[in-house]
Structures are given as structure tokens and as C-alpha cells.
Coordinates of C-alpha atoms and ligand atoms in Angstrom, one line a residue:
X1 CA 12.6 29.1 67.8
X2 CA 10.0 28.1 70.0
X3 CA 7.6 31.1 70.5
X4 CA 4.3 31.4 71.7
X5 CA 0.7 33.1 69.5
X6 CA 1.2 36.1 71.4
X7 CA 5.3 36.4 72.1
X8 CA 4.9 36.2 67.2
X9 CA 3.1 38.9 67.6
X10 CA 5.7 41.2 69.3
X11 CA 8.6 40.5 67.9
X12 CA 6.7 41.0 64.1
X13 CA 6.0 44.5 65.6
X14 CA 8.7 45.2 67.9
X15 CA 11.1 44.3 64.3
X16 CA 9.2 46.2 61.8
X17 CA 9.3 49.5 64.5
X18 CA 12.6 49.3 64.7
X19 CA 12.7 50.0 60.6
X20 CA 10.9 52.6 61.1
X21 CA 7.2 52.0 61.7
X22 CA 4.8 53.5 63.1
X23 CA 2.3 50.8 65.1
X24 CA -1.1 51.2 64.0
X25 CA -3.8 49.6 66.9
X26 CA -5.8 47.1 65.5
X27 CA -9.3 48.8 63.9
X28 CA -12.1 47.5 63.7
X29 CA -13.8 45.1 62.2
X30 CA -16.6 47.3 61.0
X31 CA -14.9 49.2 58.3
X32 CA -15.5 52.7 58.7
X33 CA -14.2 54.1 56.4
X34 CA -15.0 52.1 53.3
X35 CA -19.7 51.3 52.9
X36 CA -18.9 48.6 49.4
X37 CA -16.7 46.7 52.4
X38 CA -18.7 44.3 54.6
X39 CA -15.6 43.2 57.6
X40 CA -11.9 44.5 57.5
X41 CA -10.3 41.4 55.7
X42 CA -7.4 43.2 55.4
X43 CA -4.7 44.9 57.4
X44 CA -4.5 47.5 54.8
X45 CA -8.6 48.5 55.1
X46 CA -8.1 51.4 57.5
X47 CA -5.7 53.4 55.3
X48 CA -7.1 52.6 52.0
X49 CA -7.9 56.5 52.3
X50 CA -3.6 56.7 53.0
X51 CA -3.0 54.8 50.2
X52 CA -5.4 57.3 47.8
X53 CA -3.5 60.1 48.5
X54 CA -6.8 61.0 49.7
X55 CA -5.6 60.9 53.8
X56 CA -1.8 62.0 55.5
X57 CA -1.1 60.2 58.6
X58 CA 2.2 61.4 59.2
X59 CA 4.3 58.7 59.3
X60 CA 5.7 57.1 56.0
X61 CA 5.8 53.9 57.3
X62 CA 3.6 51.6 59.4
X63 CA 3.1 48.2 61.1
X64 CA 0.0 46.6 63.1
X65 CA -1.9 43.1 63.9
X66 CA -5.7 43.6 62.5
X67 CA -8.1 41.5 63.5
X68 CA -10.0 40.5 60.3
X69 CA -13.1 38.1 59.8
X70 CA -13.1 37.0 56.0
X71 CA -17.2 34.9 56.3
X72 CA -19.6 36.2 53.5
X73 CA -18.8 39.3 51.1
X74 CA -16.5 39.1 48.7
X75 CA -13.2 36.5 51.0
X76 CA -15.2 33.8 52.8
X77 CA -13.1 31.3 54.4
X78 CA -16.7 30.3 56.2
X79 CA -17.1 26.9 54.1
X80 CA -13.9 26.5 54.7
X81 CA -13.7 25.4 58.3
X82 CA -13.0 22.0 59.7
X83 CA -11.9 21.4 56.6
X84 CA -8.5 23.1 56.0
X85 CA -5.2 23.3 57.8
X86 CA -5.0 26.8 57.5
X87 CA -8.4 29.0 57.1
X88 CA -10.3 31.1 59.8
X89 CA -13.2 33.2 59.7
X90 CA -11.6 35.4 61.9
X91 CA -7.4 35.7 62.3
X92 CA -5.1 38.2 63.1
X93 CA -3.0 39.8 59.6
X94 CA -0.2 41.2 60.2
X95 CA 1.5 44.4 57.6
X96 CA 3.9 46.2 57.3
X97 CA 3.0 49.4 54.7
X98 CA 4.7 51.9 52.8
X99 CA 3.0 54.8 52.2
X100 CA 5.4 56.2 49.0
X101 CA 8.6 54.8 50.8
X102 CA 10.2 51.9 50.5
X103 CA 8.9 49.4 47.9
X104 CA 10.1 46.2 46.4
X105 CA 13.4 45.2 47.4
X106 CA 13.5 47.1 51.2
X107 CA 9.9 44.8 51.2
X108 CA 11.1 41.5 50.1
X109 CA 14.5 42.3 52.1
X110 CA 12.9 43.2 55.5
X111 CA 9.9 39.9 55.0
X112 CA 12.6 37.9 54.3
X113 CA 15.2 38.8 57.5
X114 CA 12.0 38.7 59.7
X115 CA 11.6 34.9 58.5
X116 CA 15.1 34.2 58.7
X117 CA 17.2 35.6 60.8
X118 CA 14.0 36.5 64.0
X119 CA 12.4 33.8 63.2
X120 CA 15.2 31.8 61.3
X121 CA 13.0 29.7 60.3
X122 CA 15.5 27.2 57.7
X123 CA 15.6 29.0 54.1
X124 CA 15.3 25.3 52.1
X125 CA 11.3 25.3 53.8
X126 CA 10.3 28.9 52.3
X127 CA 9.1 29.1 48.3
X128 CA 8.5 31.6 46.5
X129 CA 5.7 33.0 43.9
X130 CA 6.2 36.5 42.0
X131 CA 3.6 37.4 39.6
X132 CA 4.8 36.2 35.8
X133 CA 5.1 39.6 34.5
X134 CA 7.0 41.0 37.2
X135 CA 10.1 40.1 35.9
X136 CA 12.1 43.0 38.6
X137 CA 10.8 40.1 41.9
X138 CA 12.2 37.4 40.3
X139 CA 15.8 39.5 40.1
X140 CA 15.4 40.5 43.2
X141 CA 14.6 37.4 45.1
X142 CA 17.2 34.9 42.6
X143 CA 19.8 37.8 42.9
X144 CA 19.4 39.7 45.1
X145 CA 18.2 37.4 48.1
X146 CA 19.5 34.6 47.3
X147 CA 16.4 32.5 46.3
X148 CA 16.9 28.6 45.2
X149 CA 15.4 29.2 41.2
X150 CA 13.8 25.7 41.2
X151 CA 11.5 27.6 44.2
X152 CA 10.6 30.5 43.0
X153 CA 7.3 29.8 40.4
X154 CA 5.8 33.1 37.8
X155 CA 2.2 33.1 39.0
X156 CA -0.5 34.8 37.1
X157 CA -3.3 37.6 38.0
X158 CA -5.7 36.2 39.6
X159 CA -3.5 34.9 42.7
X160 CA -0.6 37.3 42.3
X161 CA -1.5 40.9 40.9
X162 CA -3.8 43.1 43.5
X163 CA -6.2 45.5 42.4
X164 CA -8.6 47.5 45.2
X165 CA -11.6 48.3 42.6
X166 CA -11.6 47.9 38.8
X167 CA -9.7 51.2 38.8
X168 CA -7.5 53.2 40.9
X169 CA -4.4 51.8 42.6
X170 CA -3.3 47.8 41.8
X171 CA 0.1 45.9 41.0
X172 CA 1.5 42.4 42.0
X173 CA 1.9 40.5 44.5
X174 CA 5.0 38.8 45.8
X175 CA 3.7 35.4 48.2
X176 CA 6.2 33.6 50.5
X177 CA 5.5 30.4 51.2
X178 CA 6.4 27.3 54.0
X179 CA 6.8 23.3 52.8
X180 CA 5.4 21.3 56.0
X181 CA 6.9 18.3 54.7
X182 CA 6.0 15.3 52.5
X183 CA 4.2 13.5 54.3
X184 CA 1.5 16.3 54.4
X185 CA -0.4 16.0 50.2
X186 CA 0.3 19.0 48.8
X187 CA 2.3 20.5 45.6
X188 CA 3.9 24.2 45.8
X189 CA 2.6 27.0 44.4
X190 CA 2.1 26.7 40.6
X191 CA 1.4 22.6 40.2
X192 CA -2.3 21.2 40.0
X193 CA -1.6 19.9 44.1
X194 CA -1.5 23.8 45.1
X195 CA -4.2 23.5 46.7
X196 CA -3.2 20.8 49.2
X197 CA -2.2 21.5 52.9
X198 CA 2.6 20.6 52.4
X199 CA 3.2 23.9 51.2
X200 CA 1.1 26.8 53.1
X201 CA 0.9 30.9 52.4
X202 CA 2.3 32.9 54.8
X203 CA 3.2 36.0 53.1
X204 CA 1.8 38.5 51.0
X205 CA 3.6 41.4 49.6
X206 CA 1.5 43.2 47.3
X207 CA 3.2 46.2 45.7
X208 CA 1.4 48.8 44.8
X209 CA 2.8 50.4 41.4
X210 CA -0.1 51.7 38.8
X211 CA -3.5 53.1 38.9
X212 CA -6.0 51.6 36.2
X213 CA -7.4 54.3 34.5
X214 CA -11.4 53.8 33.6
X215 CA -10.3 52.3 29.3
X216 CA -8.5 50.1 31.6
X217 CA -4.7 52.3 31.1
X218 CA -2.0 51.9 33.7
X219 CA -0.7 54.7 34.8
X220 CA 2.1 54.2 37.1
X221 CA 1.8 56.2 40.3
X222 CA 4.8 58.2 41.5
X223 CA 4.8 57.5 44.7
X224 CA 4.6 53.4 45.0
X225 CA 3.7 51.8 48.4
X226 CA 4.0 48.6 50.1
X227 CA 1.3 46.6 51.7
X228 CA 2.3 43.3 52.4
X229 CA -0.3 40.7 54.8
X230 CA 1.0 38.2 56.6
X231 CA -1.5 36.2 59.0
X232 CA -0.7 35.0 62.7
X233 CA -2.2 32.0 63.3
X234 CA -0.4 30.2 60.7
X235 CA 3.7 31.5 60.9
X236 CA 2.8 30.8 64.6
X237 CA 1.8 27.0 63.4
X238 CA 5.9 26.2 61.6
X239 CA 7.2 28.3 65.0
X240 CA 5.2 25.8 67.1
X241 CA 6.5 22.8 64.8
X242 CA 2.8 21.8 64.4
X243 CA 1.3 21.7 61.0
X244 CA -2.2 23.0 61.7
X245 CA -2.8 26.7 63.2
X246 CA -5.5 24.4 65.2
X247 CA -3.4 23.3 66.7
X248 CA -1.3 26.1 68.1
X249 CA -1.7 27.2 71.7
X250 CA -4.2 29.6 71.1
X251 CA -6.7 27.1 69.5
X252 CA -5.5 24.0 71.7
X253 CA -6.4 25.8 75.0
X254 CA -10.3 26.7 73.4
X255 CA -10.8 22.9 71.6
X256 CA -9.9 21.9 75.6
X257 CA -11.8 24.2 77.1
X258 CA -14.8 23.2 74.6
X259 CA -14.3 19.4 74.8
X260 CA -14.4 19.7 78.8
X261 CA -17.4 22.1 78.5
X262 CA -19.2 19.1 76.3
X263 CA -17.3 15.7 77.4
X264 CA -15.8 15.5 74.2
X265 CA -12.5 13.5 74.2
X266 CA -11.7 12.9 71.1
X267 CA -9.7 16.0 70.6
X268 CA -9.5 16.0 66.9
X269 CA -13.6 16.5 65.9
X270 CA -14.2 18.6 63.2
X271 CA -16.5 20.7 65.4
X272 CA -14.4 21.5 67.9
X273 CA -12.3 23.3 65.3
X274 CA -15.2 24.7 64.2
X275 CA -16.1 26.2 67.6
X276 CA -13.4 27.6 68.6
X277 CA -13.1 28.7 65.2
X278 CA -16.2 29.8 65.5
X279 CA -17.0 31.9 69.2
X280 CA -13.2 34.7 67.8
X281 CA -15.1 35.9 65.0
X282 CA -18.5 36.2 67.7
X283 CA -17.7 37.7 69.7
X284 CA -15.3 39.7 68.1
X285 CA -17.5 40.8 66.0
X286 CA -20.0 41.6 68.7
X287 CA -17.6 43.4 70.8
X288 CA -17.6 45.7 67.6
X289 CA -20.2 46.3 67.2
X290 CA -22.5 44.6 65.6
X291 CA -25.6 41.9 66.8
X292 CA -27.4 39.3 65.3
X293 CA -30.0 39.9 62.8
X294 CA -31.8 39.2 60.1
X295 CA -29.7 41.2 57.3
X296 CA -26.6 42.1 56.6
X297 CA -23.3 42.3 59.3
X298 CA -26.3 41.4 61.4
X299 CA -27.1 37.6 59.0
X300 CA -24.0 36.9 58.4
X301 CA -23.4 37.1 62.0
X302 CA -25.7 34.8 63.1
X303 CA -25.2 32.0 60.6
X304 CA -21.9 32.1 62.2
X305 CA -23.5 31.9 66.0
X306 CA -26.3 29.0 64.6
X307 CA -23.5 27.3 62.5
X308 CA -21.8 27.3 65.6
X309 CA -24.9 26.5 67.6
X310 CA -25.1 23.4 66.2
X311 CA -21.9 21.5 66.1
X312 CA -22.4 22.3 69.7
X313 CA -25.9 19.9 69.1
X314 CA -24.1 17.1 67.9
X315 CA -21.5 16.6 69.9
X316 CA -24.5 16.5 72.0
X317 CA -24.5 19.9 74.7
X318 CA -28.0 20.1 75.9
X319 CA -27.8 23.9 77.6
X320 CA -26.7 26.9 75.8
X321 CA -22.4 26.6 76.2
X322 CA -21.4 29.0 73.0
X323 CA -21.8 32.2 75.5
X324 CA -18.7 30.8 78.3
X325 CA -16.3 30.3 76.1
X326 CA -15.8 34.1 75.9
X327 CA -13.9 34.2 79.5
X328 CA -11.5 31.4 77.9
X329 CA -11.6 33.6 74.1
X330 CA -9.8 37.4 76.0
X331 CA -7.8 34.7 78.1
X332 CA -6.3 33.4 75.7
X333 CA -5.2 36.3 73.5
X334 CA -3.7 38.5 75.4
X335 CA -3.9 41.6 74.3
X336 CA -5.8 41.5 71.6
X337 CA -7.9 41.4 73.4
X338 CA -8.0 44.3 75.6
X339 CA -11.9 46.1 73.9
X340 CA -13.8 42.2 74.2
X341 CA -12.8 42.7 77.2
X342 CA -14.0 46.0 77.9
X343 CA -17.2 44.2 75.9
X344 CA -17.4 40.7 78.3
X345 CA -20.2 41.3 80.1
X346 CA -22.3 42.7 76.4
X347 CA -20.7 40.0 74.1
X348 CA -21.7 37.1 76.3
X349 CA -26.0 38.2 77.0
X350 CA -25.7 38.8 73.2
X351 CA -25.0 35.4 72.5
X352 CA -26.4 34.0 75.1
X353 CA -29.7 35.2 73.9
X354 CA -29.2 34.6 69.8
X355 CA -28.7 30.8 71.3
X356 CA -31.3 30.6 73.8
X357 CA -33.7 31.3 70.6
X358 CA -32.7 29.6 68.3
X359 CA -32.2 26.4 71.2
X360 CA -36.1 26.5 70.5
X361 CA -36.5 25.2 67.1
X362 CA -33.3 23.2 66.6
X363 CA -34.0 20.3 67.6
X364 CA -37.1 20.0 65.5
X365 CA -35.7 21.1 62.8
X366 CA -32.0 19.0 63.5
X367 CA -35.4 16.0 63.5
X368 CA -36.2 17.4 59.7
X369 CA -33.6 17.2 58.3
X370 CA -32.9 14.2 59.3
X371 CA -36.2 12.5 58.4
X372 CA -35.8 14.8 55.0
X373 CA -31.6 13.5 54.3
X374 CA -32.7 9.9 55.4
X375 CA -35.8 9.6 52.6
X376 CA -33.6 11.8 50.4
X377 CA -33.5 10.4 46.8
X378 CA -30.5 11.7 44.7
X379 CA -27.4 14.1 46.1
X380 CA -28.9 16.8 46.4
X381 CA -31.2 18.8 49.6
X382 CA -34.7 20.4 47.2
X383 CA -35.5 24.0 47.9
X384 CA -38.2 23.7 49.7
X385 CA -37.6 21.4 52.0
X386 CA -34.9 24.2 52.7
X387 CA -36.9 26.5 53.4
X388 CA -39.0 25.7 56.0
X389 CA -36.1 24.2 57.4
X390 CA -35.1 28.3 57.2
X391 CA -39.1 29.6 57.6
X392 CA -39.9 27.4 60.8
X393 CA -36.6 26.3 61.9
X394 CA -34.4 29.4 61.9
X395 CA -31.6 27.6 59.8
X396 CA -30.2 29.9 57.3
X397 CA -29.2 27.9 54.3
X398 CA -26.0 27.9 54.8
X399 CA -26.5 26.2 57.9
X400 CA -28.2 23.7 56.5
X401 CA -26.2 23.5 53.6
X402 CA -22.9 22.0 56.3
X403 CA -24.4 20.1 57.9
X404 CA -26.2 18.1 54.2
X405 CA -22.0 17.8 53.3
X406 CA -21.2 16.5 56.3
X407 CA -22.7 13.1 54.2
X408 CA -21.7 14.2 50.4
X409 CA -24.6 15.8 49.8
X410 CA -25.2 19.2 48.5
X411 CA -28.0 21.7 48.1
X412 CA -31.1 23.3 45.3
X413 CA -29.5 26.7 46.6
X414 CA -32.2 28.4 43.7
X415 CA -35.1 26.3 44.9
X416 CA -34.8 27.8 48.2
X417 CA -34.3 31.6 46.5
X418 CA -37.0 30.6 44.4
X419 CA -39.5 29.9 47.3
X420 CA -38.1 33.1 48.8
X421 CA -39.2 35.5 46.6
X422 CA -42.4 34.2 46.4
X423 CA -42.4 34.6 50.7
X424 CA -41.1 38.8 50.0
X425 CA -44.1 39.1 47.6
X426 CA -46.3 37.5 50.0
X427 CA -45.2 39.7 53.3
X428 CA -44.8 42.9 50.8
X429 CA -48.8 43.0 50.3
X430 CA -50.0 42.0 53.3
X431 CA -47.7 44.4 55.7
X432 CA -48.7 48.2 53.7
X433 CA -46.8 49.3 56.3
X434 CA -43.7 48.2 55.8
X435 CA -42.3 48.2 59.4
X436 CA -38.4 46.9 58.9
X437 CA -37.7 45.4 62.2
X438 CA -34.0 45.4 61.2
X439 CA -33.6 49.0 60.9
X440 CA -33.3 49.4 63.7
X441 CA -29.8 46.7 64.7
X442 CA -28.7 48.1 61.6
X443 CA -24.7 48.9 61.7
X444 CA -24.6 51.4 59.9
X445 CA -20.6 51.5 58.5
X446 CA -20.2 54.7 57.9
X447 CA -22.0 56.1 62.5
X448 CA -18.2 55.0 64.4
X449 CA -18.5 52.8 67.0
X450 CA -17.7 54.0 71.2
X451 CA -19.2 50.1 72.6
X452 CA -21.9 49.4 74.3
X453 CA -22.7 52.4 77.0
X454 CA -23.9 50.4 79.8
X455 CA -25.5 46.3 80.0
X456 CA -28.3 47.6 80.5
X457 CA -29.4 50.8 79.3
X458 CA -28.0 49.7 75.9
X459 CA -29.6 50.6 73.5
X460 CA -28.7 48.0 71.0
X461 CA -29.1 45.0 73.1
X462 CA -32.7 46.1 73.9
X463 CA -33.3 47.1 69.8
X464 CA -31.8 42.9 69.9
X465 CA -34.2 41.9 71.5
X466 CA -36.9 44.1 70.5
X467 CA -35.0 41.8 66.6
X468 CA -35.5 38.2 68.4
X469 CA -39.5 38.8 69.5
X470 CA -40.0 40.2 66.1
X471 CA -37.9 37.8 64.1
X472 CA -39.7 34.8 66.0
X473 CA -43.2 36.5 65.5
X474 CA -42.9 36.8 62.1
X475 CA -41.9 33.1 61.9
X476 CA -44.5 31.4 63.9
X477 CA -47.3 33.7 62.1
X478 CA -46.9 32.5 58.5
Ligands
ATP1 P1 -5.1 31.2 50.3 O1 -4.6 31.3 49.4 O2 -4.6 30.5 51.7 O3 -6.7 32.0 51.0 P2 -4.6 34.0 50.9 O4 -4.2 34.0 49.6 O5 -6.4 34.3 50.3 O6 -4.7 32.6 51.0 P3 -5.1 37.0 51.7 O7 -5.7 38.1 50.4 O8 -2.7 37.3 50.8 O9 -4.9 34.7 51.6 O10 -3.4 37.3 53.0 C1 -2.9 38.1 53.5 C2 -2.4 36.0 54.7 O11 -3.3 36.4 55.6 C3 -2.3 35.1 54.3 O12 -0.9 34.9 53.4 C4 -2.3 34.4 55.3 O13 -1.7 34.1 55.7 C5 -3.7 34.5 55.6 N1 -4.9 34.8 55.6 C6 -5.7 34.2 54.5 N2 -6.7 34.1 54.4 C7 -6.8 33.5 56.5 C8 -7.5 33.0 56.6 N3 -9.2 32.4 56.4 N4 -7.6 32.6 57.9 C9 -6.6 32.8 58.6 N5 -5.4 33.6 57.9 C10 -5.9 34.1 56.4
MG2 MG1 -8.1 33.0 50.7
MG3 MG1 -3.8 32.7 48.4
MG4 MG1 -2.6 36.1 48.7

């Protein structure tokens, strides 16, 4: 079957709705119930307290299409963007959840039925993994579902055992992979070639089965639960008969728009993929209340925006373009962009401000960097240059590293950190007042963000500009 990304999202939620699952809206990218988490990175985040038994939502089955960001923090896919066929900083995770209701048999059966009957995927292209000690799951796959044992592998804890933290709920996973064909390099999961892009992981089913105690013992949970996650863009690629996520409808529309705006002819240019990816994470993060700043969530956002702007610069952009993509993004995301659409003007304004600010130093920074790279001895850029680019030209280290990687060079992060530590010590000595400019724009994890109130009156946006000036005067004065 051929399906658009929007149809697929709906098919998933509809299928699990029919199986008695409550349809729940995506939660914010800023996790309000978990201060330990940088950004929402999985569908289960908003149900953490339900899984822990501390919250009862009045249903035991739920289904969502959750917006996720994996940039910074524990799961960081930022450096994969532009390099793999399957990673984004922002993606939608389709999920079905059982809170002490059904367990392994039904979870596996639902997933298999959805893929092979609803979506009619050919069974012989699907591969599965189970946790090496989980005989129960292996038995269900082989004896109840009828999967060929040659297409099942047993995997160790690193990939197939999930835990919420060092203690608490945990349990084995089973994952489903799709074989995109032998013309693509890579091997099945569990083989040395698994990191190739031939066998792509599409769905992870987590069985919350134990409660790990502080002393390491595993107590069986009285009511085991299920948490699953499937990348919408990955399954869309399969349904649309393409290999890379970046070839699906949503991304092709974005990529064409960017190419048109920048006058680029080669639609396969990696920078187009990077920009198309980054506009999604940046726009949705701002819509969820994050603004560019010099620390925490805001700094991750700033880094992503600046990386996108640098890629635009590489493609020859001569004026701000990144913010102009928001409109097209809203159009291609359909109902998933309902909240973003309400905040469109403010999101564009914040992006434009950041882009304009960075544009003032980008060309000069790039000139300095290119010169340093042309004269580089060895294959590692030194900490002093990294620091100067950061301090004078506003180049986050990962941005400089991104440029270096294009030339197969690396950066001396430790050397950079040493310069940073020195500067902090100097700044502390000089600034007895301890003014923290960024405090004004920090998004508190605990406070619920309910949208910017109005374009001009929004305190957050005023703070953004105040913050921008502060950042500039800080670096100008040093
Ligand atoms: P991978 O091994 O490919 O990096 P993962 O094991 O880190 O994926 P999970 O944490 O199991 O991913 O998340 C559940 C599902 O979400 C994955 O099976 C995949 O379909 C999707 N997914 C995970 N990370 C990304 C990403 N960066 N971009 C797009 N989809 C993703
Ligand atoms: Mg991953
Ligand atoms: Mg994986
Ligand atoms: Mg996984």
C-alpha cells in the first residue's frame, strides 16, 4: 500500500483505537513532569507516573503520535543528521501503551497484525530481535506468530534491555527491523554490519517487567506494562517505497522549498537534508516555549539553528531564509502542526532574530575557520581556535566540528574546555554582581507553558532580544 505520512499517522492511531486504546494528544517537547529530561524523546515520557503507579488517567491502554527531539542529552542524534538515512533531531514516535493491561503476547500480535495486515508489508522483509534471556518473547515470535527462526536474533542488554533509571521499572525489548534490500550496505541486527542502513529498526516494544532495587535485585512487577515506539518517518519511507526518511513526502516538499529559495539544483545535497531536519526541531521547540539562549535547552536550540544557518551559508544563502520555511512546515505537517500554526508569527520572529544575529559574525568566522583549516598541521583543530570561534564569532563547538567533519578532521574539545574554564574564572572575578542574563529566558521544566500571549507583548520575546543584546555585549567586551 502507498500512504502519505499523514494517512499513516491516522491509520496507526485508528488501528489502536479499535483495539481499545485511548487516543491521547502528543505532549510538549519540554517534559513538564520530569526535570531530569532535556527534551521529550519517547512516547512513554508523558506516562512516566502512570507506569510508576503514581498517576491514574482512567484508562489502561493508550495510543499517541508523540513529537520527540533527540539532540543534546542522553539520546543525541544531531550528528547523525545528514549522514544516516534514518535519524532526525525531530521526529514523531507512534506508540501503543498498556498500563498493567495486556503484555507480551498481545503487544507482539498487535504490532505484527498492524504491519502485515493493515499495512500489508511482506513478512519476509521483517526481522526481529529479542533480549538474549527472553525465551518467552522468542517463543511467541516463532511458535505463535510463525516468524522464521533465521530472521530472529537474540541481542544483549545494550540494545534490548530498557530501564527508566538506575532503579525502578525495567525490562526486555523486542525490536522489528525492515530489510530495504541487498543493494544497500548493512547486515541484520546482531552482526558486525548492523550499523549500515540496509536493515532499519522500525519498532521497539518494551516489556516493563521488573522493578530494579537499589541493591540490584530484580523484583517482578505485579502488573507488567508495555511501551512501544515506532518512528513515523521510518515506516512512511517503507510505505512510500523509498529507502531514506529524507525521501518521504514531508521531507521532499521541504527540501524542494529550500532548494528553490536558495537556488540549489542538486536536490540530494546533504545540507538540504540537514536544514529540512533542523527547521522541524527548531520550529517545534520554539512553539513549545524554548527560546535560543546560552544555556540548557535554549542553548541546544541555538546550536541547532546556527548549524542550519551555516549549512544555508554553505549553499550560498545571502539573506535570512531559515525562518521563511515555517509556513511550508506547517502545511506539510498537517494536524501535527496545530499548535505550531497558532504560534507561527512568534516562531518566525524568534528564528529570524537568531538568524540575523548570527549572520553578523558568520562570514568572518567562516573566513577565520577556513584559513585555520587550510594551514592545519595534522587532523585536529586546536582548542584555542575553537575558543576564539566560539567567543568572538558565536560558533558553538559542535558547529565548528560539523565543518571540520566535512573535511575528515576532528576538534580538540578538551583544549576548548580548558579555555572555557579560564574564561569563566576571569568573568567571575570581573563580575561581582553575578548578573545572569540568561535567567530571564530560561524555560522552567516545572511550569506549564501555555503559549506566547501576543506577538509584541510576549515577555519571552522581549527577553529574547534582551538576551541577544546581552550576549553580544558580553562577547564584544572580551
Ligand atoms: P536507532 O538504533 O536506529 O538509533 P533507537 O534504538 O535509538 O533507534 P528507540 O529508542 O528504540 O530508537 O526509539 C523507538 C523508535 O523510534 C525506533 O525504532 C525508530 O523507529 C524511531 N527513532 C528513534 N530515533 C530516531 C531518530 N533520531 N529519528 C527518527 N526516528 C527515530
Ligand atoms: Mg538511536
Ligand atoms: Mg536501536
Ligand atoms: Mg531501539
